[in-house]
mmCIF file of C-alpha atoms and ligand atoms in Angstrom:
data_model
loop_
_atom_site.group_PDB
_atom_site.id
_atom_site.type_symbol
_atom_site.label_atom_id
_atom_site.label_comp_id
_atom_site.label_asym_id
_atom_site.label_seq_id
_atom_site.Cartn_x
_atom_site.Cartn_y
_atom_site.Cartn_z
ATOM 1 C CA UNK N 1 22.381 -7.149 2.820
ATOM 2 C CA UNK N 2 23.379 -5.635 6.182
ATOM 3 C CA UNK N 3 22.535 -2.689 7.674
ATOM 4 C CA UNK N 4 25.496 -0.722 7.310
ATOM 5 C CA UNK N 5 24.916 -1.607 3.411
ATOM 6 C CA UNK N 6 21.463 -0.864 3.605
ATOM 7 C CA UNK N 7 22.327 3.017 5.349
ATOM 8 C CA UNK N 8 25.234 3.307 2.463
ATOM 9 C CA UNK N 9 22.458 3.246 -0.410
ATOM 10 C CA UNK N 10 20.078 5.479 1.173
ATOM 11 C CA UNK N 11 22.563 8.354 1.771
ATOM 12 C CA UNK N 12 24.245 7.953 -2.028
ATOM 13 C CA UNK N 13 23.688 10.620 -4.318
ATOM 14 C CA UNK N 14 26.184 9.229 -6.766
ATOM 15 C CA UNK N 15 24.572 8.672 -10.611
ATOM 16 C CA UNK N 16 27.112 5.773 -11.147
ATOM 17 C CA UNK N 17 25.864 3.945 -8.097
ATOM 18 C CA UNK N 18 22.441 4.633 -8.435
ATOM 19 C CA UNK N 19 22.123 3.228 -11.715
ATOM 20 C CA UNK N 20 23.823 0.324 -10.435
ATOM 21 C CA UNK N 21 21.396 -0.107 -7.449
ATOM 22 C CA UNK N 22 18.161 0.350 -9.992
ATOM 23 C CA UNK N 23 19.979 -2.193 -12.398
ATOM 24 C CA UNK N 24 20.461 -5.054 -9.557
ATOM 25 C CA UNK N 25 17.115 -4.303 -8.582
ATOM 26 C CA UNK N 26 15.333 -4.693 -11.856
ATOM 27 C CA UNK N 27 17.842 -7.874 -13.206
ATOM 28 C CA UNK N 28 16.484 -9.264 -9.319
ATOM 29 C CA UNK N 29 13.080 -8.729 -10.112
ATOM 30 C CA UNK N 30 13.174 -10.222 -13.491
ATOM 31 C CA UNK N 31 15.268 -13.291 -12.277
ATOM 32 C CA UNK N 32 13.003 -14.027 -9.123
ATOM 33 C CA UNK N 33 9.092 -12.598 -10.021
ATOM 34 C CA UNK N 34 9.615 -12.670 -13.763
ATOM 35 C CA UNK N 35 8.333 -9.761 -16.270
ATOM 36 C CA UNK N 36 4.783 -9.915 -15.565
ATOM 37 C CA UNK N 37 3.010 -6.875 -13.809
ATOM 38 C CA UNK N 38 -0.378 -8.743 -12.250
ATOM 39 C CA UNK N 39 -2.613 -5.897 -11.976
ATOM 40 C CA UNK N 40 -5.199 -5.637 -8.733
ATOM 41 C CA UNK N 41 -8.314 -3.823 -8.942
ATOM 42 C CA UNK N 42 -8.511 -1.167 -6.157
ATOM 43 C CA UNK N 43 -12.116 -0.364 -4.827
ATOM 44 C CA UNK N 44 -12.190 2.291 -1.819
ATOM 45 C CA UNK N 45 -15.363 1.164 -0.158
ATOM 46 C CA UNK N 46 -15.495 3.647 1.925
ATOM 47 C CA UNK N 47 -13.983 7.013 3.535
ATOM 48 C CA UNK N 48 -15.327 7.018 7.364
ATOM 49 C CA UNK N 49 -12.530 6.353 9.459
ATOM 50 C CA UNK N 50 -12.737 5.899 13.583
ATOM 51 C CA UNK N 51 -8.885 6.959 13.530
ATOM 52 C CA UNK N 52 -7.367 10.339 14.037
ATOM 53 C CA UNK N 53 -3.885 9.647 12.211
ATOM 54 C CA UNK N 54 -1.747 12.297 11.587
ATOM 55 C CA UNK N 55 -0.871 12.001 8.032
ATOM 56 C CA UNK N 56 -4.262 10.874 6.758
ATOM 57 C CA UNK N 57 -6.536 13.185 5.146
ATOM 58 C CA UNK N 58 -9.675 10.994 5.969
ATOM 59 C CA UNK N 59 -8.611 11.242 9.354
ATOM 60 C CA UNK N 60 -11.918 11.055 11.908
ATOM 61 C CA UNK N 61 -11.663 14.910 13.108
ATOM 62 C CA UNK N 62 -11.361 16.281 9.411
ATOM 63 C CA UNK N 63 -14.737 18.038 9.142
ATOM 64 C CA UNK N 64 -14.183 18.998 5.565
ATOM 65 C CA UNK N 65 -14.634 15.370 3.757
ATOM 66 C CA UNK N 66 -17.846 14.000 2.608
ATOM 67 C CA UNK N 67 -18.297 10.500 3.842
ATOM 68 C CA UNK N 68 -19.299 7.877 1.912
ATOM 69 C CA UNK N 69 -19.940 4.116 2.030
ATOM 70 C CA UNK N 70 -20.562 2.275 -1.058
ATOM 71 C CA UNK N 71 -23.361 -0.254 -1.452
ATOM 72 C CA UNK N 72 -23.203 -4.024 -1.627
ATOM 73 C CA UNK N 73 -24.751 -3.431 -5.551
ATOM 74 C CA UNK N 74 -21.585 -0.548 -5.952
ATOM 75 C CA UNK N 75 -18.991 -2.408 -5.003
ATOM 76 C CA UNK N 76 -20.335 -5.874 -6.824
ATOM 77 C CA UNK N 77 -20.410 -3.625 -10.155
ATOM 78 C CA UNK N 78 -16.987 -2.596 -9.476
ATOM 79 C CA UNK N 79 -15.679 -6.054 -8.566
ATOM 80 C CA UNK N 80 -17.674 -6.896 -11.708
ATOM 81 C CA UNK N 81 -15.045 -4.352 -13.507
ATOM 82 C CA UNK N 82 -12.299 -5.903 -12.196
ATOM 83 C CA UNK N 83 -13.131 -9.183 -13.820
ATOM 84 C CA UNK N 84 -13.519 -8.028 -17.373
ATOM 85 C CA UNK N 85 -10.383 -6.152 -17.147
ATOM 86 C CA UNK N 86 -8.895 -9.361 -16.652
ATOM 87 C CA UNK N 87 -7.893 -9.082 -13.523
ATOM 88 C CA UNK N 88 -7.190 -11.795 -10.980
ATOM 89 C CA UNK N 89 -7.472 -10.141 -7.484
ATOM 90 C CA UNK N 90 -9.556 -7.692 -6.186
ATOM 91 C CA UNK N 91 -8.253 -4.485 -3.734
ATOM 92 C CA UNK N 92 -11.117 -4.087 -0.689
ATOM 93 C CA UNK N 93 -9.695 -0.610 1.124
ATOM 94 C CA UNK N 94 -11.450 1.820 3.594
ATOM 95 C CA UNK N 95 -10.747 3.684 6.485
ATOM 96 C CA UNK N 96 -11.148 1.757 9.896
ATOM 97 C CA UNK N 97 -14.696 2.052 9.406
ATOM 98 C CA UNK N 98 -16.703 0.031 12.230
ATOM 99 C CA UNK N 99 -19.760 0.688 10.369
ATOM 100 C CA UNK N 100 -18.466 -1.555 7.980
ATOM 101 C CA UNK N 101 -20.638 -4.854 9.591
ATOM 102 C CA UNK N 102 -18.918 -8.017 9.953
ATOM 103 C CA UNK N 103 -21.603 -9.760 8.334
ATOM 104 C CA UNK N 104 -22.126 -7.543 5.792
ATOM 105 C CA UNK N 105 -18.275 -7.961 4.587
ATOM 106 C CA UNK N 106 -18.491 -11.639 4.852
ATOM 107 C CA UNK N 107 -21.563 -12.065 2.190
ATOM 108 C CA UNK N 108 -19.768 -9.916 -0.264
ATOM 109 C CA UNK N 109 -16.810 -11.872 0.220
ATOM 110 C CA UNK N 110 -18.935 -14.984 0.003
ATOM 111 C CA UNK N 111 -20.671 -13.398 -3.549
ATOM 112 C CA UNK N 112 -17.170 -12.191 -4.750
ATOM 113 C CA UNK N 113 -15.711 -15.583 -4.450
ATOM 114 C CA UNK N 114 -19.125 -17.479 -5.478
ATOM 115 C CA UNK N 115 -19.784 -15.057 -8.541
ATOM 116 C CA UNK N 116 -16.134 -14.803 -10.021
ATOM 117 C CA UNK N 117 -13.430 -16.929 -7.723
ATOM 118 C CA UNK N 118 -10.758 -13.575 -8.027
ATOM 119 C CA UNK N 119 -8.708 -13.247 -4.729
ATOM 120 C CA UNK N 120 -9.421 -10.886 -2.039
ATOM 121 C CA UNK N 121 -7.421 -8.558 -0.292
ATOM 122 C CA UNK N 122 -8.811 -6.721 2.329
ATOM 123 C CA UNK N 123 -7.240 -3.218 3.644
ATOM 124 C CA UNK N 124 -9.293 -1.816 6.314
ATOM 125 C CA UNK N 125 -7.300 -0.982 9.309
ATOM 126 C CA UNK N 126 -6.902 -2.635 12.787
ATOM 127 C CA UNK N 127 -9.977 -4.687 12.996
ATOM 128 C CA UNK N 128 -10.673 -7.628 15.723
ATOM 129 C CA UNK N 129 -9.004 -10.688 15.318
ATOM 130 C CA UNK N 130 -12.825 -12.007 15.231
ATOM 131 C CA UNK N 131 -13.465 -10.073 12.343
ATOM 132 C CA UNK N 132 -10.466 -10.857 10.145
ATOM 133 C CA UNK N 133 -10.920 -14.590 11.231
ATOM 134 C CA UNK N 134 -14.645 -14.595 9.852
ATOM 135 C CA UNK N 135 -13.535 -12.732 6.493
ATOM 136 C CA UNK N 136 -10.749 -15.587 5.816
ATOM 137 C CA UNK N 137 -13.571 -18.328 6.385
ATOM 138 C CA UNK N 138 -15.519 -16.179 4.294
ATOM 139 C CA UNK N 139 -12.844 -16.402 1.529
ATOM 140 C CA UNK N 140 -10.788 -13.103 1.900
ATOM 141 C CA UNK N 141 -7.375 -14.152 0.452
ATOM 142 C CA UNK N 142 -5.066 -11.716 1.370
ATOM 143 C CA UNK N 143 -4.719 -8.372 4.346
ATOM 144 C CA UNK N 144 -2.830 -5.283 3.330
ATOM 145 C CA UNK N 145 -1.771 -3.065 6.681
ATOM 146 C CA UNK N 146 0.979 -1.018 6.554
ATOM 147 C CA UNK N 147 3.063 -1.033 9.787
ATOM 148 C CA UNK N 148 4.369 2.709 8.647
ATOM 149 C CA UNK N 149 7.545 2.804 10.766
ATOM 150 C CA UNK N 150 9.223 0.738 12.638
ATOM 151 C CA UNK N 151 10.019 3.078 15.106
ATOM 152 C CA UNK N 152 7.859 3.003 17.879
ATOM 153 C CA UNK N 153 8.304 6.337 19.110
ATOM 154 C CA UNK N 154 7.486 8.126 15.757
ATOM 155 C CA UNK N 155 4.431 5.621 15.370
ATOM 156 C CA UNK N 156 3.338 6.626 18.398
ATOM 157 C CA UNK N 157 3.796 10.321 17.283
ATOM 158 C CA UNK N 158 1.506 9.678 13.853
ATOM 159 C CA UNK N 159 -0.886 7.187 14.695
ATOM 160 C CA UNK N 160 -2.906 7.776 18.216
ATOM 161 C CA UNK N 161 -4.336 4.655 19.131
ATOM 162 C CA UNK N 162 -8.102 4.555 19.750
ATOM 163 C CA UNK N 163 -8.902 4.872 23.310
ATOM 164 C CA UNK N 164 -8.232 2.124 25.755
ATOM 165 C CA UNK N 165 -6.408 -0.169 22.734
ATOM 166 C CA UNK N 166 -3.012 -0.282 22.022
ATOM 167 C CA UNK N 167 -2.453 -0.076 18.382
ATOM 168 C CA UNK N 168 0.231 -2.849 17.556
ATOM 169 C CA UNK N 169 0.299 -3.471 13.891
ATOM 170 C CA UNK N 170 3.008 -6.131 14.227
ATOM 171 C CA UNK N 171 0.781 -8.067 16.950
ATOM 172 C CA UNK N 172 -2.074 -7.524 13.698
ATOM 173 C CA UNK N 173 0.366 -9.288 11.549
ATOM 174 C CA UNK N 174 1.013 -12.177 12.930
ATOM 175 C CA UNK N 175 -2.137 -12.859 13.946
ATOM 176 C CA UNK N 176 -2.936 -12.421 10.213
ATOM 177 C CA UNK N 177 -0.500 -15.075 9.327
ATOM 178 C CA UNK N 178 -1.377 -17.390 11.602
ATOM 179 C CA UNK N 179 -5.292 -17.543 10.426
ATOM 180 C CA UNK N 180 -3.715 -18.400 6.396
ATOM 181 C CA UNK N 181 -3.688 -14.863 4.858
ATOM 182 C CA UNK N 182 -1.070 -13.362 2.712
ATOM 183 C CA UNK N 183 0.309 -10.940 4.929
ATOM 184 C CA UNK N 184 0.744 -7.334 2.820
ATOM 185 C CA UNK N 185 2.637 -4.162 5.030
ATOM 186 C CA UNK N 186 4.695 -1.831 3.957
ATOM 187 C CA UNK N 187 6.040 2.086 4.951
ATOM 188 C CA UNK N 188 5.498 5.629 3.993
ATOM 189 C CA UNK N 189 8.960 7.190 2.892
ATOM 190 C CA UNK N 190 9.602 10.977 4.552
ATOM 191 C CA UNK N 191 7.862 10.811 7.244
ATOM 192 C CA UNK N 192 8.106 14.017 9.005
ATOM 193 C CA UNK N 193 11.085 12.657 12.515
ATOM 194 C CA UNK N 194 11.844 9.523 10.106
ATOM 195 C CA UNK N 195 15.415 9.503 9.874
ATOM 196 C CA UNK N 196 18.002 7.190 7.493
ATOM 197 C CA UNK N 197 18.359 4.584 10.710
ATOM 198 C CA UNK N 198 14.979 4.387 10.965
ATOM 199 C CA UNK N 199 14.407 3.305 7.267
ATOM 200 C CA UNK N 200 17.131 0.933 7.417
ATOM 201 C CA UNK N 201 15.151 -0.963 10.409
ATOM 202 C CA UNK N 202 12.303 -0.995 8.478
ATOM 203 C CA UNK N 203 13.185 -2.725 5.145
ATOM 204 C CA UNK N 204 15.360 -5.232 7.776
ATOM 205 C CA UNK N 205 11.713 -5.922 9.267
ATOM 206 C CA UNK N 206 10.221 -6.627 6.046
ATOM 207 C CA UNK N 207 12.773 -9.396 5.804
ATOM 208 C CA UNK N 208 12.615 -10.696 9.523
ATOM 209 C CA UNK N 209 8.611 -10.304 9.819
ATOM 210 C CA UNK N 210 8.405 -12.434 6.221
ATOM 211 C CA UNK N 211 6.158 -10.066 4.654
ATOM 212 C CA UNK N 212 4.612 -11.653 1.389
ATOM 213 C CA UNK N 213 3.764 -8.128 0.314
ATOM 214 C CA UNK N 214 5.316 -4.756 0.647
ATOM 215 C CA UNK N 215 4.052 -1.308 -0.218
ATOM 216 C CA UNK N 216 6.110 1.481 -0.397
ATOM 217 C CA UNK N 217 5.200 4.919 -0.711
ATOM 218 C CA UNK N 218 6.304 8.365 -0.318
ATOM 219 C CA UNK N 219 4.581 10.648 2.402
ATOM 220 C CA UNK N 220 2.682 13.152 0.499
ATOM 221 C CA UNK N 221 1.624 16.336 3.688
ATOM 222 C CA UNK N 222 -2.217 16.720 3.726
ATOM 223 C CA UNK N 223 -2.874 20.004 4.492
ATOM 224 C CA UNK N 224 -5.912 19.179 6.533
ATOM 225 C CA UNK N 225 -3.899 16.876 9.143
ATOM 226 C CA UNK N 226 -1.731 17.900 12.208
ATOM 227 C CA UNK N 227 2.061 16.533 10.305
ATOM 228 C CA UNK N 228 0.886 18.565 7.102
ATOM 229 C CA UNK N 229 0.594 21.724 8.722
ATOM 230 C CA UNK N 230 3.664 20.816 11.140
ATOM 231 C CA UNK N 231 5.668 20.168 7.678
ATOM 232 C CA UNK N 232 4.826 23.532 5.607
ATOM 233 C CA UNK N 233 5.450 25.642 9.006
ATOM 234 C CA UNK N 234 8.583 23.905 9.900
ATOM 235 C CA UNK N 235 11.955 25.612 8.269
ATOM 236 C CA UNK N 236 15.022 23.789 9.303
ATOM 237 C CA UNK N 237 15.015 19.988 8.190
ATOM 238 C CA UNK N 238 18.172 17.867 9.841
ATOM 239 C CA UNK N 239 20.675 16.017 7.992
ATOM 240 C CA UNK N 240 18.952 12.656 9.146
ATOM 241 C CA UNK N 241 15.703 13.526 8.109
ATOM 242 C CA UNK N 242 14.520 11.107 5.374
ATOM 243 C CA UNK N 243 13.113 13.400 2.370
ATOM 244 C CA UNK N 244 9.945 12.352 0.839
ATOM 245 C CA UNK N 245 11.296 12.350 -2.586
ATOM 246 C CA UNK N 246 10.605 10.050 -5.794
ATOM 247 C CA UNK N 247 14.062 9.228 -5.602
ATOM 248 C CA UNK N 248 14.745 7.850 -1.539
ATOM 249 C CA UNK N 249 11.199 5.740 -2.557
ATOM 250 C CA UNK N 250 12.540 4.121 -5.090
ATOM 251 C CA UNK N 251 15.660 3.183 -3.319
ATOM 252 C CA UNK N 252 13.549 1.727 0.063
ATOM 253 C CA UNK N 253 11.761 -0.117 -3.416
ATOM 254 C CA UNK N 254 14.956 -1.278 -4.919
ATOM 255 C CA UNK N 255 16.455 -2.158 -1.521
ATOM 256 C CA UNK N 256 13.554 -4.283 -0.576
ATOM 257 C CA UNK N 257 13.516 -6.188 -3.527
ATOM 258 C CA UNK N 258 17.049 -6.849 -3.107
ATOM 259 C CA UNK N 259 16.524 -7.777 0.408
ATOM 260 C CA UNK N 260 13.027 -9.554 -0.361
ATOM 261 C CA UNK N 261 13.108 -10.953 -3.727
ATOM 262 C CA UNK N 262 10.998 -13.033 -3.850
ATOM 263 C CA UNK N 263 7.904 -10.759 -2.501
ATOM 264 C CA UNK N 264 5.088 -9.064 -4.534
ATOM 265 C CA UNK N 265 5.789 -5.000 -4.373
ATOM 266 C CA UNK N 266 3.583 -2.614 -5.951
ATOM 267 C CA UNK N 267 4.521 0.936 -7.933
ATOM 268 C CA UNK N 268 2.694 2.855 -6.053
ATOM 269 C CA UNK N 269 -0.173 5.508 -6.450
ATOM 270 C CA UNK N 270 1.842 7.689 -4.050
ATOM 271 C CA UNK N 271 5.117 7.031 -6.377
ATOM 272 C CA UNK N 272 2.800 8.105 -9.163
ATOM 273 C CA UNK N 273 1.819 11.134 -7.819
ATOM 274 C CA UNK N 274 4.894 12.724 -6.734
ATOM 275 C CA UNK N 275 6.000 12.301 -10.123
ATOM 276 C CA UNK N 276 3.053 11.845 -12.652
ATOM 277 C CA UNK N 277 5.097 11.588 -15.863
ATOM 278 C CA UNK N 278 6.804 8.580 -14.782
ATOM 279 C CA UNK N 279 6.718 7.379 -11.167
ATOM 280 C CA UNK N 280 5.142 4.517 -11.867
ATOM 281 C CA UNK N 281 7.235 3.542 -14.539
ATOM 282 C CA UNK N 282 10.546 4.163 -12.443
ATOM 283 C CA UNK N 283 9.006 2.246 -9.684
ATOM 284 C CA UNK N 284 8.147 -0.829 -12.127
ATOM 285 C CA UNK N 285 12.175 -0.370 -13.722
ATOM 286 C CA UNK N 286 13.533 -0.193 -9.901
ATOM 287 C CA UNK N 287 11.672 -3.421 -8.143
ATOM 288 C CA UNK N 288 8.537 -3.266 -8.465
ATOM 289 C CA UNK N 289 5.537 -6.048 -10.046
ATOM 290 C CA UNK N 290 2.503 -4.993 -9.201
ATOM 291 C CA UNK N 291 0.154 -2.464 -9.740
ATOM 292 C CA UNK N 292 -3.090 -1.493 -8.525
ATOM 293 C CA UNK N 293 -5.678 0.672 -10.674
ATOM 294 C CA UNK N 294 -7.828 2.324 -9.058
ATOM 295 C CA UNK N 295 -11.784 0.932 -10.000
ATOM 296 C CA UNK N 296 -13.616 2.968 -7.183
ATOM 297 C CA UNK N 297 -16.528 5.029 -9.312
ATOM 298 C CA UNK N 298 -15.924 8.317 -10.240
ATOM 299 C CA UNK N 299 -18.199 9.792 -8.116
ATOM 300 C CA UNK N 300 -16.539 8.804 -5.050
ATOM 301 C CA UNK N 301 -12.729 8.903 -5.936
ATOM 302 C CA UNK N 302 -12.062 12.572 -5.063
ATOM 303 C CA UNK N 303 -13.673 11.862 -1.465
ATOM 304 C CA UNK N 304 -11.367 9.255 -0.549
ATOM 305 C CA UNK N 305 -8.530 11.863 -0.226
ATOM 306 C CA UNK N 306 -6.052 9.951 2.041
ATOM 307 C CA UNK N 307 -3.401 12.664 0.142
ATOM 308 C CA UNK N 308 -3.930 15.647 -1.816
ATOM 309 C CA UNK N 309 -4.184 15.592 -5.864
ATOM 310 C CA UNK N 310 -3.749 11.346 -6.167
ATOM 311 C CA UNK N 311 -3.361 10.392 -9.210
ATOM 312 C CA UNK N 312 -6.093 8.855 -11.199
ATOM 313 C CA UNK N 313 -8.837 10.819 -9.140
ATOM 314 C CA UNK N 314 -9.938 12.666 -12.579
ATOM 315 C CA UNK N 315 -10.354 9.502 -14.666
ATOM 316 C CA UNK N 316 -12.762 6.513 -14.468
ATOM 317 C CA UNK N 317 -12.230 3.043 -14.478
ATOM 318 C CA UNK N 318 -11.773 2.443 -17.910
ATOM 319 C CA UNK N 319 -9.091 5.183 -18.380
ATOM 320 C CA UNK N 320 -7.590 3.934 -15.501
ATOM 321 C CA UNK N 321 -7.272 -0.018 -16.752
ATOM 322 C CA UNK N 322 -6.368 1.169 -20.498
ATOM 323 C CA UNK N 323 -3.701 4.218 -19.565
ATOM 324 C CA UNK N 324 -2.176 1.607 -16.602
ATOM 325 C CA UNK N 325 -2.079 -1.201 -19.549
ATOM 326 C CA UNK N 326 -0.158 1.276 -22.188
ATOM 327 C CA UNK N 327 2.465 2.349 -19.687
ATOM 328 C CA UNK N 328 3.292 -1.201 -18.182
ATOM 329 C CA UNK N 329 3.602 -2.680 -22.468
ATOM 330 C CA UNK N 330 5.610 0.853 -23.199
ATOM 331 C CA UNK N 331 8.705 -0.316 -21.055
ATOM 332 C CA UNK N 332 8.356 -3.717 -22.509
ATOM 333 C CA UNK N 333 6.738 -5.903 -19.132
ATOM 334 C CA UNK N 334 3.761 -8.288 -19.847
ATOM 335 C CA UNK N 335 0.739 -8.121 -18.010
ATOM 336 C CA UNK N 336 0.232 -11.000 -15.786
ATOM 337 C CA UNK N 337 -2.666 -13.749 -15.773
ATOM 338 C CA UNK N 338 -3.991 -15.563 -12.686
ATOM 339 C CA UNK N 339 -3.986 -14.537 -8.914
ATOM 340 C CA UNK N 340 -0.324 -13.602 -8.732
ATOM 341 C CA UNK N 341 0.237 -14.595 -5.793
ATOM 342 C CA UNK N 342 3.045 -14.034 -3.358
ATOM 343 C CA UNK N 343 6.029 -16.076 -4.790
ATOM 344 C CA UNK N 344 7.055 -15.543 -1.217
ATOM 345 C CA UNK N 345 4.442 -17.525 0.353
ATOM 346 C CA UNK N 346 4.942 -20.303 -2.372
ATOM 347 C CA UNK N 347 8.253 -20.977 -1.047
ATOM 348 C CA UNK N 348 7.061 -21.165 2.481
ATOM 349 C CA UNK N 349 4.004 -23.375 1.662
HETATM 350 N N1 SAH M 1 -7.311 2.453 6.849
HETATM 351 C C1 SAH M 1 -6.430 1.483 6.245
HETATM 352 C C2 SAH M 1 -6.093 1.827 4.796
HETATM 353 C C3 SAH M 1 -5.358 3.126 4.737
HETATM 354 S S1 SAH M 1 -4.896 3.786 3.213
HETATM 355 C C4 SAH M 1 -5.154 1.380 7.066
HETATM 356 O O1 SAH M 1 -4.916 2.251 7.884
HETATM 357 O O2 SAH M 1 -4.431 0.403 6.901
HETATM 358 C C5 SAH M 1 -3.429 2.882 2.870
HETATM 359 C C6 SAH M 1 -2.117 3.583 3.134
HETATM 360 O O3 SAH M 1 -2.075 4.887 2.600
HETATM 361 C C7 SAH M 1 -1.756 3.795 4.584
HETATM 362 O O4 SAH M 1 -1.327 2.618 5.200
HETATM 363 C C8 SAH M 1 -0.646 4.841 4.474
HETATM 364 O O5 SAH M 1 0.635 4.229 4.398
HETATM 365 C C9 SAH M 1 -0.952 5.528 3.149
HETATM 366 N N2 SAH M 1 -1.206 6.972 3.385
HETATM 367 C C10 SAH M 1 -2.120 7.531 4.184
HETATM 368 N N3 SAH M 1 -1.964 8.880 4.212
HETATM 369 C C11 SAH M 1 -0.907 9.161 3.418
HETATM 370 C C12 SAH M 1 -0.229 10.365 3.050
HETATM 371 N N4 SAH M 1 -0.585 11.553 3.526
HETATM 372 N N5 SAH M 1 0.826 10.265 2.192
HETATM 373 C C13 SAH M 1 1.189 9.068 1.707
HETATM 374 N N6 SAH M 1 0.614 7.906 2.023
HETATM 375 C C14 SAH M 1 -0.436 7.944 2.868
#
């Protein structure tokens, strides 16, 4: 699909069309990934973050957030979790926390993979190349980072880099694929200066840079960041300016998978937040295969606030796995066994 195609979809408001676009997009799915939903346990190890990003609630300068870093005994009992829920993969996330050692990473990885063989995806930010090379000998499987938009100037605008580093997530990503992970990005949807061009560019990207992996979100304004105070106080929104609905996420979702079939894309938390009585479920009808419940302990769930009221912050683990389980059997999918990997990486291999 070109790009003229690609700007077409975005801007239709048309019920007709739309249900067209969600049906290609599911009988894609179906056809390339199959019906299974492989579910990925999420643990947020930990909320200190070295970065100042605009959109982020755990953002470095945000005084009002608790940090925490969970233990290497935590974060086995929640990888534990993961396992009896019958999970194949485990979800390592954090902010860009340099306190999180190098070593220290690597023997959890080691014990992860020794203990229970699940994969490994890590999603911690823009660490060295040294780093992410150890963690892949270690036996990390997989690196989510989100390259959030492809244009450069916005990026710039939302993500300050740290100081004297240029932050170049697309340099991160091929680096990531040349040491053998699975290479997971992605975008948020509404970002405040994102317009329709914009968008288009980025699910193009997602095809050129081969991403195995692609989350899509909506922007949700923190009110404790620079671009959610910028949003609320700003009145007049232009014509190109992306909205961060439920509905333009789910057509980036249903785009990509039409553009990507054969890649692994998540329904969201974000998705499920914006619309808690059935985001996910749209997302799952509209591309997506994957989904990632959250297993972080109770305790710590409300203090990884990366946006405000996520869903699944007032439940624990178990509620999580069973209520995630119920809605993926209610629209008739089956809950996948194994890894789940990529199907877009098989091809390539
Ligand atoms: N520190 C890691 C993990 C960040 S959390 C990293 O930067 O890669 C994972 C994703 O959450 C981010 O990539 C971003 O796309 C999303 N996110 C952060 N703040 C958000 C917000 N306010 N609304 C919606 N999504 C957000």
């Amino acid at each position: 699909m070109e790009k003229p195609e690609i700007l077409e979809w975005l801007r239709t408001e048309d019920e007709g069309d739309l249900s067209r676009l969600w049906q290609m997009a599911d009988n894609a799915r179906r056809e390339k990934v199959g019906d299974d939903v492989h579910l990925r346990g999420l643990i947020e190890i930990s909320n200190y973050c070295a970065r100042d990003c605009g959109y982020c609630g755990i953002r470095a300068s945000n005084d009002s957030v608790s940090r925490y870093r969970m233990t290497t005994e935590e974060i086995m009992e929640s990888v534990r979790l993961t396992v009896g829920y019958g999970y194949g993969t485990v979800v390592l996330q954090s902010g860009e926390d340099y306190g999180i050692k190098t070593d220290w990473l690597t023997e959890i990885i080691k014990k992860t993979k020794k203990e229970t063989g699940l994969a490994i995806t890590l999603s911690l930010g823009e660490r060295d190349d040294s780093d992410l090379l150890a963690w892949r000998d270690a036996g990390a499987d997989r690196y989510l980072l989100r390259f959030e938009t492809s244009s450069r100037e916005l990026y710039d605008r939302i993500h300050p880099p740290l100081p004297g580093r240029l932050s170049d997530r697309f340099a991160i990503l091929r680096t990531l694929r040349q040491i053998g992970y699975e290479v997971g990005s992605g975008i948020m949807v509404g970002i405040p200066g994102q317009t329709y061009d914009c968008l288009a560019n980025d699910i193009q990207l997602f095809r050129e840079f081969d991403i195995d992996m692609i989350g899509i979100g909506p922007y949700i304004p923190h009110p404790d960041t620079p671009l959610g105070r910028t949003l609320r106080a700003s009145t007049a929104i232009s014509s190109d300016q992306v909205p961060n609905t439920e509905l333009l996420t789910c057509k980036v979702l249903a785009l990509t998978r039409l553009t990507c079939p054969l890649v692994n894309i998540p329904s969201t938390t974000a998705l499920a937040t914006i619309n808690r009585a059935d985001g996910r479920e749209h997302g799952l009808s509209r591309g997506a295969n994957i989904v990632m419940p959250n297993l972080t302990p109770r305790k710590y769930r409300e203090l990884y606030e990366i946006y405000p009221s996520k869903a699944s912050c007032d439940e624990n683990a178990d509620e999580s796995n069973s209520r995630i389980r119920n809605q993926i059997c209610a629209i008739g999918r089956t809950i996948g066994s194994g890894r789940g990997d990529s199907h877009n990486r098989k091809m390539a291999a």
